[in-house]
Amino acid sequence: MGKWCVGIDLGGTYVKFGLLDENLRPGRTIELPTPGQEGPEALVQQMVAGVRQLMAANALACGDVSAVGIGSPGPIDIPQGIIIDAPNIPGMRNFPLRDSISRALGLPAVLENDANAAAYGEYLAGAGRGTRIMVMLTLGTGVGSGIIIDGQILHGSHGLGGELGHMIIVPDGEPCGCGQKGCLERYCSATYLAMLAARKARESGREGLLAAAVNQGRDIDARQVNEARKAGDPLAAEVWDMATCYLALGCVNICRIFDPDLIVLSGGLTRAGDDLMQPLRAHFNRLHWRLTKPQTHLAIASLGADAGAIGAAGVAWRASRQH
Amino acid sequence: MGKWCVGIDLGGTYVKFGLLDENLRPGRTIELPTPGQEGPEALVQQMVAGVRQLMAANALACGDVSAVGIGSPGPIDIPQGIIIDAPNIPGMRNFPLRDSISRALGLPAVLENDANAAAYGEYLAGAGRGTRIMVMLTLGTGVGSGIIIDGQILHGSHGLGGELGHMIIVPDGEPCGCGQKGCLERYCSATYLAMLAARKARESGREGLLAAAVNQGRDIDARQVNEARKAGDPLAAEVWDMATCYLALGCVNICRIFDPDLIVLSGGLTRAGDDLMQPLRAHFNRLHWRLTKPQTHLAIASLGADAGAIGAAGVAWRASRQH
């Protein structure tokens, strides 16, 4: 059996390729464009080409690779290895991606949700290395999450678990696209933070940097909210404080539920670095129960955009050890 | 190795004894008074006497029993098998109960938190039989919980996990004894439901059955709130509706987090039966996301007061299989 596992991270724009050796050391990663309009067979071919390029870039021979993991956006059927639907790629409905890749490469393959794969990457080879229980929250368009307990990804009984972005944290709160109200992600994803700021700027009638941008019809993003805050805009400061407070509340709940060693944060909002982590930690310590001191660490992910590909390799590594 | 595992459930008033055979069928249970004032050695003796009576009651010989599990209220140190403190039993601070029982009986022993043991009992031999992932909420003085994933009890990295009663569900809500605000248990435990009803009756100035009882200085409990509700008291109906709504919100969150097959409810509030389950299910269906239909069932525990002892036997069964 070869010493390396390969990981493929299927994104809307790029397919990323990474790998891990048997000591869980990552190799060089590469990426290729996602052939979005050409159907599933073109995607399989691109993936095979990417794996070959990855092996060349890392000077690996065929016998050096033992298994392949694929991280894909949902909805997917993990036990069957099927992409149920991929809105950006026509013809992908109910496509058996796992078995197609396995046949094309002549290697065992596993399929995993992309958020779980990224969490697994951080767990094995990133910020979560050495932890027993790790929870990752990805603060992007929404709030994605991955939960790792003793090396196992929590999927739930029907593949619907680990959706911490849809924990209700405000009864009868902001309506969410999922049909619930008050979901965590409606308060602290990068996208919703910016939306809340824009709405407040429009509705409050207050002046300031954010209000000026919004009133000129410009779109604002989370980075601009933070910049406005640092430039002294009180409305931006309020929204930033609110978002970090709700995120801290979510982290406290994660401690009550899982008592993890570590909560890893990733996604667009974490580009704010300490501007995010400092108020987050302050709110976390304030909201946390008094029965014990906080035992769970909060940290920013360390693998960046490579987490998904490295984690997919890790999922393959795990599966090959369990067989 | 014997075919039976024995379970001991240490309560403040009674010690209960139960057992499971290798096919996870429970035997007859018995109980003895807890020797509260006589120190740890008397407790160990009482436990040994109870195990002998249990074996006699089930016509078992010494060789028929292979292991013992003990469920105890916290705080305990599970890996070390130590009772850190037992407020009702003097001299129990840092007492090595597991090893004392193991030596006295000449059998391997394991220690577990009593709420987890009860959840494990329902999982193996009660309402949760045949499930993969099961969450139990015990609606009593507070809200206790036990989380079972693929046969493993979720303890967390520092033994602080599985405290679902202390999920914050109302930001800046009711102050909780743990130091947080808005914990689930402050809205739907049997005790707090009655407290909220009494407070509302006092403060609202409204008339009715509950208000009359409270104004006469009588204590009310959850059962009386339900009785008043059924007799047409609108204030009681409001409080009952609020408690079942928050409990449903907690159950929705449990689905988003764990996606279990089943949420089992136990404790004093479940004596209300359908008076609890009917509004709970209605709120649960209303609050649940629309991305999928609810997949998780809600049910009342089936082992009643035996769950702790049977579950402690189950914890011993599990440990003996893992060795």
XYZ file of C-alpha atoms in Angstrom:
646
model
C 0.000 0.000 0.000
C 1.258 3.473 -0.894
C 2.230 5.979 1.724
C 0.169 8.936 0.508
C -3.520 9.805 0.445
C -4.785 12.321 -2.090
C -7.566 14.828 -1.416
C -9.756 16.636 -3.956
C -11.744 19.716 -2.908
C -14.522 20.493 -5.388
C -15.336 24.192 -5.424
C -17.542 26.280 -7.679
C -14.567 27.943 -9.411
C -11.547 25.748 -8.673
C -10.845 22.107 -7.886
C -8.013 21.895 -5.352
C -5.730 18.901 -4.875
C -3.736 18.093 -1.755
C -2.148 15.133 -0.034
C -1.004 13.713 3.274
C 1.659 11.150 4.008
C 1.251 8.372 6.545
C 2.586 10.686 9.271
C -0.099 13.239 8.331
C 2.343 15.688 6.809
C 0.784 17.626 3.921
C 2.517 17.856 0.542
C 2.305 20.563 -2.124
C -1.211 21.466 -3.249
C -2.311 22.481 -6.758
C -5.538 23.748 -8.297
C -7.306 23.586 -11.649
C -10.408 25.432 -12.900
C -13.732 23.671 -12.281
C -15.150 22.717 -15.696
C -18.574 24.030 -14.757
C -20.510 23.832 -18.000
C -19.244 20.570 -19.467
C -21.008 17.976 -17.370
C -19.864 15.286 -14.979
C -17.517 13.384 -17.306
C -15.423 16.519 -17.925
C -15.243 17.032 -14.173
C -14.037 13.466 -13.621
C -11.387 13.950 -16.316
C -10.258 17.205 -14.745
C -9.994 15.506 -11.374
C -7.920 12.661 -12.816
C -5.656 15.190 -14.583
C -5.300 17.119 -11.338
C -4.317 14.033 -9.363
C -1.650 13.217 -11.991
C -0.293 16.793 -11.858
C -0.309 16.668 -8.079
C 1.676 13.421 -8.113
C 4.165 14.914 -10.582
C 4.490 18.084 -8.478
C 5.274 15.931 -5.441
C 7.425 13.425 -7.366
C 5.160 10.471 -6.564
C 4.831 7.242 -8.539
C 1.546 5.338 -8.945
C 2.296 2.921 -6.137
C 2.874 5.785 -3.705
C -0.827 6.682 -3.473
C -3.208 4.427 -1.556
C -6.557 6.218 -1.557
C -8.449 9.326 -2.638
C -10.868 11.520 -0.684
C -13.263 13.985 -2.321
C -14.814 16.946 -0.522
C -17.930 18.286 -2.216
C -20.566 20.892 -1.456
C -23.949 19.401 -0.535
C -26.406 17.925 -0.938
C -24.521 14.622 -1.186
C -25.163 11.030 -0.128
C -22.002 10.012 1.727
C -22.669 6.280 2.200
C -23.530 5.906 -1.504
C -20.817 8.327 -2.677
C -23.306 10.297 -4.786
C -23.637 14.011 -5.598
C -27.376 14.539 -5.189
C -27.246 17.961 -6.805
C -24.571 20.546 -7.691
C -26.325 23.762 -8.695
C -23.223 25.100 -10.522
C -22.538 21.987 -12.621
C -25.219 20.829 -15.081
C -25.877 17.103 -15.307
C -24.553 16.385 -11.814
C -27.872 15.316 -10.336
C -27.487 11.904 -8.646
C -24.006 11.458 -10.108
C -21.869 8.641 -8.565
C -18.732 10.800 -8.260
C -16.953 8.569 -5.736
C -17.125 5.406 -7.830
C -16.347 7.286 -11.069
C -13.138 8.666 -9.553
C -12.274 5.344 -7.969
C -12.610 3.544 -11.320
C -10.734 6.232 -13.265
C -7.784 6.180 -10.844
C -7.905 2.522 -9.843
C -7.853 3.538 -6.163
C -10.344 3.329 -3.295
C -12.216 6.628 -2.906
C -14.442 8.243 -0.263
C -16.826 11.191 -0.501
C -17.306 13.772 2.241
C -19.110 17.079 2.714
C -16.656 19.933 1.966
C -17.139 21.716 5.324
C -16.480 18.454 7.184
C -13.425 17.763 5.033
C -11.996 21.219 5.818
C -12.612 20.667 9.543
C -10.904 17.300 9.303
C -7.907 18.929 7.620
C -7.527 21.402 10.485
C -7.978 18.531 12.953
C -5.282 16.316 11.451
C -2.761 18.807 10.149
C -3.772 22.352 11.121
C -4.882 24.352 14.152
C -6.569 21.278 15.685
C -3.569 18.971 15.544
C -3.377 16.894 18.712
C -6.909 17.648 19.912
C -9.452 14.945 20.797
C -12.628 16.959 20.171
C -12.617 19.893 17.759
C -15.411 22.015 16.337
C -14.881 24.262 13.321
C -17.114 27.189 12.370
C -16.664 28.702 8.915
C -17.857 32.301 8.872
C -18.527 32.976 5.215
C -21.767 33.382 3.263
C -23.433 31.428 6.047
C -21.940 29.645 9.045
C -20.761 26.162 8.156
C -19.500 23.702 10.719
C -17.636 20.470 11.182
C -17.509 18.449 14.395
C -14.752 15.907 15.050
C -15.008 13.596 18.061
C -12.152 11.143 18.636
C -11.234 11.162 14.967
C -14.824 10.686 13.764
C -16.802 13.300 11.840
C -20.289 13.748 13.333
C -22.779 13.229 10.497
C -25.949 12.434 12.418
C -28.347 9.562 11.880
C -29.695 10.957 8.601
C -26.644 12.934 7.408
C -28.200 16.173 8.694
C -26.095 16.742 11.835
C -23.344 19.244 12.492
C -25.316 22.241 11.223
C -24.312 24.561 14.045
C -24.999 27.637 11.917
C -28.664 26.708 12.227
C -28.803 26.496 16.002
C -31.562 28.902 17.033
C -29.985 31.450 19.376
C -32.646 34.175 19.258
C -36.239 32.942 19.712
C -38.416 34.434 16.969
C -35.308 36.232 15.640
C -34.101 37.074 12.121
C -35.739 34.850 9.484
C -33.283 32.384 7.924
C -33.373 30.843 4.445
C -33.779 27.435 6.088
C -37.231 28.360 7.346
C -36.237 28.854 10.975
C -35.927 32.154 12.812
C -32.950 33.343 14.823
C -30.304 30.929 13.478
C -26.713 31.599 14.563
C -25.623 32.266 10.992
C -28.063 35.164 10.649
C -26.016 37.101 13.222
C -22.377 36.299 12.580
C -21.628 35.086 9.075
C -19.555 37.536 7.011
C -22.453 38.058 4.609
C -25.191 38.564 7.192
C -23.039 40.824 9.349
C -22.665 43.136 6.326
C -26.390 42.872 5.533
C -27.359 43.774 9.094
C -24.982 46.732 9.010
C -26.430 47.975 5.712
C -29.986 47.599 6.976
C -29.225 49.436 10.207
C -27.500 52.207 8.262
C -30.548 52.590 6.011
C -33.162 52.339 8.732
C -31.574 54.234 11.584
C -31.198 57.526 9.728
C -27.859 57.932 11.518
C -24.853 59.416 9.778
C -21.369 58.012 9.429
C -19.111 56.123 7.056
C -21.379 53.105 6.673
C -24.517 55.181 6.257
C -22.791 57.316 3.612
C -21.707 54.240 1.632
C -25.137 52.647 1.852
C -26.946 55.848 0.931
C -24.741 56.134 -2.162
C -26.058 52.717 -3.148
C -22.730 50.954 -2.605
C -22.583 47.362 -1.399
C -20.694 46.891 1.835
C -18.953 43.764 3.088
C -17.739 42.612 6.496
C -14.256 44.013 5.902
C -15.717 47.471 5.283
C -17.795 47.251 8.460
C -14.592 46.549 10.374
C -12.735 49.386 8.602
C -15.569 51.820 9.389
C -15.503 50.642 12.993
C -11.781 51.293 13.240
C -12.303 54.723 11.680
C -14.707 55.540 14.523
C -18.158 54.865 13.011
C -20.391 54.052 16.027
C -22.980 52.130 13.987
C -20.259 49.880 12.574
C -18.924 49.351 16.098
C -22.400 48.344 17.315
C -22.883 45.795 14.543
C -19.368 44.366 15.000
C -19.949 44.047 18.724
C -23.315 42.369 18.195
C -21.887 39.845 15.731
C -18.949 38.921 17.982
C -21.315 38.667 20.951
C -23.644 36.210 19.180
C -20.660 34.265 17.884
C -19.375 34.046 21.466
C -22.792 32.824 22.596
C -22.596 30.125 19.933
C -19.118 29.169 21.193
C -20.391 28.963 24.791
C -23.166 26.644 23.608
C -20.598 24.498 21.788
C -18.718 24.182 25.100
C -21.889 23.106 26.927
C -22.701 20.553 24.228
C -19.306 19.108 23.197
C -16.759 20.482 25.687
C -14.164 20.450 22.878
C -10.449 21.112 23.257
C -10.694 23.716 20.553
C -13.111 25.755 18.460
C -11.468 26.660 15.146
C -12.794 29.607 13.168
C -12.319 29.950 9.439
C -13.851 31.776 6.481
C -13.921 35.371 5.318
C -14.615 36.954 8.695
C -11.420 35.501 10.193
C -9.346 37.740 7.886
C -10.066 40.393 10.542
C -7.676 38.453 12.811
C -7.431 40.006 16.261
C -10.162 42.497 15.410
C -12.431 39.442 15.515
C -10.718 37.335 18.177
C -10.269 40.014 20.828
C -13.944 41.026 21.220
C -14.950 37.392 20.667
C -12.802 36.198 23.590
C -14.051 39.022 25.813
C -17.707 38.134 25.133
C -16.934 34.413 25.448
C -15.384 34.839 28.903
C -18.285 37.056 29.991
C -21.052 34.721 28.761
C -19.375 31.448 29.878
C -20.694 29.700 32.968
C -18.929 30.170 36.323
C -18.937 26.468 37.332
C -15.529 26.041 35.689
C -13.117 28.331 33.938
C -13.271 28.130 30.149
C -11.338 25.004 29.120
C -11.931 25.301 25.401
C -9.523 27.343 23.278
C -10.645 29.548 20.405
C -8.294 29.866 17.423
C -8.222 30.809 13.762
C -7.701 28.005 11.231
C -4.129 27.589 10.024
C -4.428 25.787 6.671
C -6.385 28.539 4.919
C -7.781 27.580 1.521
C -5.860 24.260 1.565
C -7.877 22.829 4.474
C -10.515 21.242 2.214
C -8.055 19.363 -0.023
C -5.805 18.280 2.847
C -8.840 17.260 4.885
C -10.257 15.228 1.996
C -6.909 13.394 1.939
C -7.317 12.905 5.693
C -10.784 11.421 5.242
C -9.268 8.907 2.808
C -6.448 8.189 5.279
C -8.992 7.544 8.032
C -11.130 5.290 5.841
C -8.109 3.221 4.756
C -7.098 2.715 8.402
C -10.593 1.553 9.307
C -10.690 -1.078 6.558
C -16.924 -14.689 32.182
C -20.437 -14.391 33.613
C -23.401 -13.524 31.494
C -24.769 -10.660 33.583
C -23.690 -7.102 34.301
C -24.900 -5.396 37.469
C -25.757 -1.693 37.719
C -25.900 0.467 40.855
C -27.693 3.828 40.770
C -26.661 6.026 43.703
C -29.440 8.441 44.656
C -29.861 10.801 47.581
C -32.539 8.627 49.220
C -32.252 5.177 47.624
C -29.579 3.064 46.005
C -31.116 1.090 43.131
C -29.740 -2.149 41.711
C -30.441 -3.557 38.257
C -28.917 -5.923 35.753
C -28.668 -6.803 32.081
C -27.863 -10.132 30.470
C -25.593 -10.479 27.457
C -28.587 -9.957 25.156
C -29.326 -6.676 26.966
C -32.456 -7.988 28.653
C -32.989 -6.377 32.073
C -33.624 -8.511 35.157
C -35.507 -7.678 38.366
C -34.392 -4.462 40.096
C -34.273 -3.834 43.858
C -33.562 -0.816 46.066
C -32.108 -0.107 49.503
C -31.991 3.125 51.515
C -28.906 5.308 50.984
C -26.928 5.324 54.257
C -26.491 9.063 54.086
C -24.953 9.892 57.444
C -22.604 6.979 57.982
C -19.769 7.784 55.600
C -18.312 6.085 52.562
C -17.556 2.665 54.089
C -21.202 2.184 55.077
C -22.209 3.104 51.548
C -19.817 0.534 50.078
C -21.212 -2.122 52.451
C -24.771 -1.229 51.499
C -23.868 -1.496 47.812
C -22.282 -4.909 48.330
C -25.345 -6.080 50.300
C -27.596 -4.778 47.534
C -25.679 -6.622 44.815
C -25.966 -9.859 46.829
C -29.735 -9.353 47.297
C -30.103 -8.548 43.623
C -28.299 -11.756 42.691
C -30.487 -13.756 45.050
C -33.637 -12.103 43.681
C -32.569 -13.097 40.168
C -31.239 -16.537 41.210
C -27.680 -15.777 40.084
C -24.480 -17.421 41.343
C -21.182 -15.567 41.762
C -19.814 -16.729 38.418
C -22.866 -15.369 36.600
C -21.844 -11.725 37.049
C -18.981 -10.301 35.032
C -18.844 -6.581 35.851
C -20.437 -3.763 37.825
C -21.371 -0.232 36.732
C -22.087 2.603 39.161
C -24.088 5.705 38.270
C -23.469 8.631 40.611
C -24.491 12.280 40.788
C -21.655 14.703 40.027
C -19.111 16.016 40.427
C -17.189 12.816 39.683
C -13.913 11.935 37.968
C -14.837 9.162 35.543
C -11.361 8.104 34.343
C -10.149 7.854 37.961
C -13.425 6.389 39.270
C -13.612 8.964 42.057
C -16.533 10.796 43.702
C -15.181 14.337 43.921
C -17.991 15.442 46.206
C -21.422 14.167 47.282
C -23.213 16.936 49.177
C -25.649 14.472 50.825
C -23.049 11.999 52.096
C -20.425 13.204 54.569
C -16.857 11.994 54.055
C -17.334 11.303 50.377
C -14.966 13.982 49.140
C -12.439 12.465 46.696
C -13.596 8.939 47.548
C -12.435 6.152 45.157
C -15.872 4.514 44.926
C -15.160 2.496 41.765
C -12.092 0.725 43.125
C -13.680 0.214 46.566
C -16.658 -1.571 44.988
C -14.426 -3.498 42.616
C -12.289 -4.796 45.515
C -15.271 -5.585 47.728
C -17.020 -7.609 45.008
C -13.931 -8.972 43.239
C -15.315 -7.739 39.899
C -14.269 -5.056 37.407
C -16.204 -1.844 38.000
C -16.835 1.397 36.085
C -18.153 4.756 37.265
C -20.466 6.980 35.231
C -22.465 10.161 35.727
C -26.039 9.226 36.745
C -27.755 11.206 33.967
C -25.522 9.552 31.369
C -26.167 6.124 32.908
C -29.946 6.679 32.714
C -29.639 7.783 29.079
C -27.559 4.691 28.358
C -30.240 2.506 29.949
C -32.912 3.957 27.667
C -30.542 3.560 24.714
C -29.792 -0.110 25.325
C -33.018 -1.411 26.806
C -35.677 1.330 26.769
C -37.238 3.858 24.421
C -33.970 4.227 22.483
C -33.430 0.549 21.733
C -32.149 0.102 18.179
C -31.204 3.752 17.643
C -27.730 4.876 16.547
C -27.806 8.383 17.991
C -30.022 9.223 20.963
C -30.275 12.294 23.164
C -32.085 12.223 26.514
C -33.365 15.297 28.344
C -34.438 14.853 31.959
C -36.931 17.541 32.942
C -36.694 17.642 36.725
C -35.186 20.185 39.102
C -33.041 21.326 36.190
C -32.641 19.846 32.733
C -30.111 17.014 32.678
C -28.963 15.359 29.501
C -27.178 12.354 28.103
C -25.915 12.006 24.535
C -25.181 8.615 22.992
C -23.457 8.406 19.606
C -22.845 4.936 18.150
C -22.842 3.363 21.593
C -20.496 5.954 23.106
C -21.515 8.448 25.798
C -20.364 11.979 24.896
C -18.312 13.256 27.845
C -16.298 16.031 26.216
C -12.572 16.625 26.427
C -12.684 17.725 30.070
C -15.746 15.770 31.273
C -17.907 18.882 30.929
C -19.855 18.043 27.753
C -23.459 16.968 27.302
C -24.885 19.791 29.425
C -27.730 20.609 27.072
C -29.757 22.169 29.899
C -27.174 24.959 29.871
C -27.414 25.800 26.176
C -28.237 29.502 26.062
C -31.494 29.840 24.142
C -32.506 33.361 25.201
C -29.729 35.976 24.952
C -29.579 37.942 28.191
C -32.479 35.819 29.487
C -33.353 34.404 32.925
C -30.283 34.214 35.209
C -29.189 30.619 35.864
C -27.388 29.199 38.882
C -24.455 28.335 36.611
C -23.706 32.011 36.047
C -25.084 32.174 32.507
C -28.302 33.840 31.406
C -31.075 32.284 29.342
C -30.142 28.600 29.791
C -32.651 26.063 28.420
C -33.311 24.649 31.887
C -34.534 28.021 33.144
C -37.554 27.724 30.823
C -38.601 24.092 30.798
C -37.468 22.132 33.835
C -40.333 21.040 36.094
C -39.043 23.254 38.908
C -38.448 26.396 36.871
C -41.721 26.061 34.987
C -43.518 26.164 38.365
C -41.340 29.058 39.552
C -42.071 31.081 36.434
C -45.795 30.402 36.848
C -45.726 31.516 40.487
C -43.804 34.654 39.633
C -46.168 35.565 36.821
C -49.151 34.940 39.088
C -47.690 37.247 41.722
C -46.532 39.971 39.375
C -49.298 40.083 36.817
C -52.073 40.908 39.254
C -54.316 38.617 37.209
C -56.866 36.348 38.831
C -57.350 32.637 38.429
C -56.554 29.294 40.015
C -52.789 29.762 40.031
C -52.964 33.329 41.304
C -55.315 32.249 44.103
C -52.972 29.463 45.214
C -49.922 31.715 45.087
C -51.661 34.552 46.892
C -52.604 32.128 49.669
C -48.897 31.453 50.069
C -49.095 27.883 48.733
C -46.223 26.377 46.752
C -47.155 25.227 43.287
C -45.509 22.569 41.156
C -45.543 21.731 37.459
C -48.408 19.271 37.905
C -50.564 21.997 39.423
C -49.753 24.359 36.570
C -50.981 21.707 34.151
C -54.112 21.053 36.255
C -54.899 24.780 36.381
C -54.355 24.979 32.611
C -56.798 22.123 32.043
C -59.308 23.834 34.354
C -59.156 26.896 32.078
C -56.684 29.200 33.863
C -55.256 31.383 31.054
C -52.073 32.277 32.947
C -51.299 28.593 33.477
C -51.955 27.976 29.784
C -49.518 30.741 28.838
C -46.747 29.362 31.026
C -47.311 25.791 29.836
C -47.234 26.953 26.228
C -44.059 28.953 26.803
C -42.280 26.011 28.464
C -43.229 23.548 25.713
C -42.214 26.107 23.081
C -38.732 26.575 24.567
C -38.360 22.824 25.015
C -39.278 22.409 21.336
C -36.676 25.026 20.413
C -34.103 23.019 22.379
C -35.172 19.866 20.508
C -34.831 21.642 17.141
C -31.312 22.690 18.130
C -30.522 19.090 19.101
C -31.599 18.054 15.583
C -29.343 20.666 13.984
C -26.398 19.589 16.158
C -26.719 15.796 16.401
C -29.479 14.788 13.966
C -30.378 11.936 16.337
C -32.846 9.136 15.630
C -34.618 9.975 18.857
C -34.903 12.528 21.634
C -36.068 10.809 24.834
C -37.697 12.890 27.552
C -37.751 11.823 31.186
C -38.172 13.344 34.625
C -41.088 14.814 36.538
C -42.529 16.893 33.718
C -43.062 13.806 31.540
C -45.715 12.559 33.981
C -47.963 14.999 32.098
C -47.774 12.543 29.161
C -49.679 13.797 26.110
C -50.341 17.116 27.840
C -46.600 17.671 27.372
C -45.988 15.796 24.121
C -48.852 17.234 22.085
C -47.940 20.940 22.398
C -44.243 19.996 22.261
C -44.654 18.244 18.904
C -46.753 21.113 17.524
C -44.093 23.689 18.465
C -41.306 21.371 17.239
C -42.887 20.992 13.787
C -43.491 24.730 13.582
C -39.945 25.749 14.626
C -38.108 23.046 12.618
C -36.358 24.039 9.414
C -38.067 23.485 6.028
C -35.011 21.989 4.281
C -36.119 18.513 5.330
C -39.075 17.116 7.216
C -38.339 16.327 10.858
C -36.493 12.982 10.909
C -35.980 12.815 14.674
C -38.649 11.246 16.845
C -39.633 12.603 20.250
C -40.689 10.086 22.921
C -41.075 9.662 26.654
C -38.599 7.357 28.421
C -39.856 3.829 29.027
C -37.739 2.501 31.923
C -38.891 5.089 34.449
C -36.948 5.065 37.705
C -35.078 1.885 36.677
C -33.208 3.592 33.826
C -30.252 4.611 36.011
C -29.571 1.140 37.440
C -30.133 -0.661 34.127
C -28.012 1.916 32.337
C -25.197 1.551 34.875
C -25.271 -2.196 34.090
C -25.121 -1.237 30.410
C -22.069 0.954 30.978
C -20.355 -2.063 32.590
C -21.445 -4.261 29.663
C -19.984 -1.773 27.194
C -16.695 -1.467 29.104
C -16.285 -5.247 29.312
C -16.794 -5.561 25.540
C -14.182 -2.894 24.851
C -11.507 -4.606 26.910
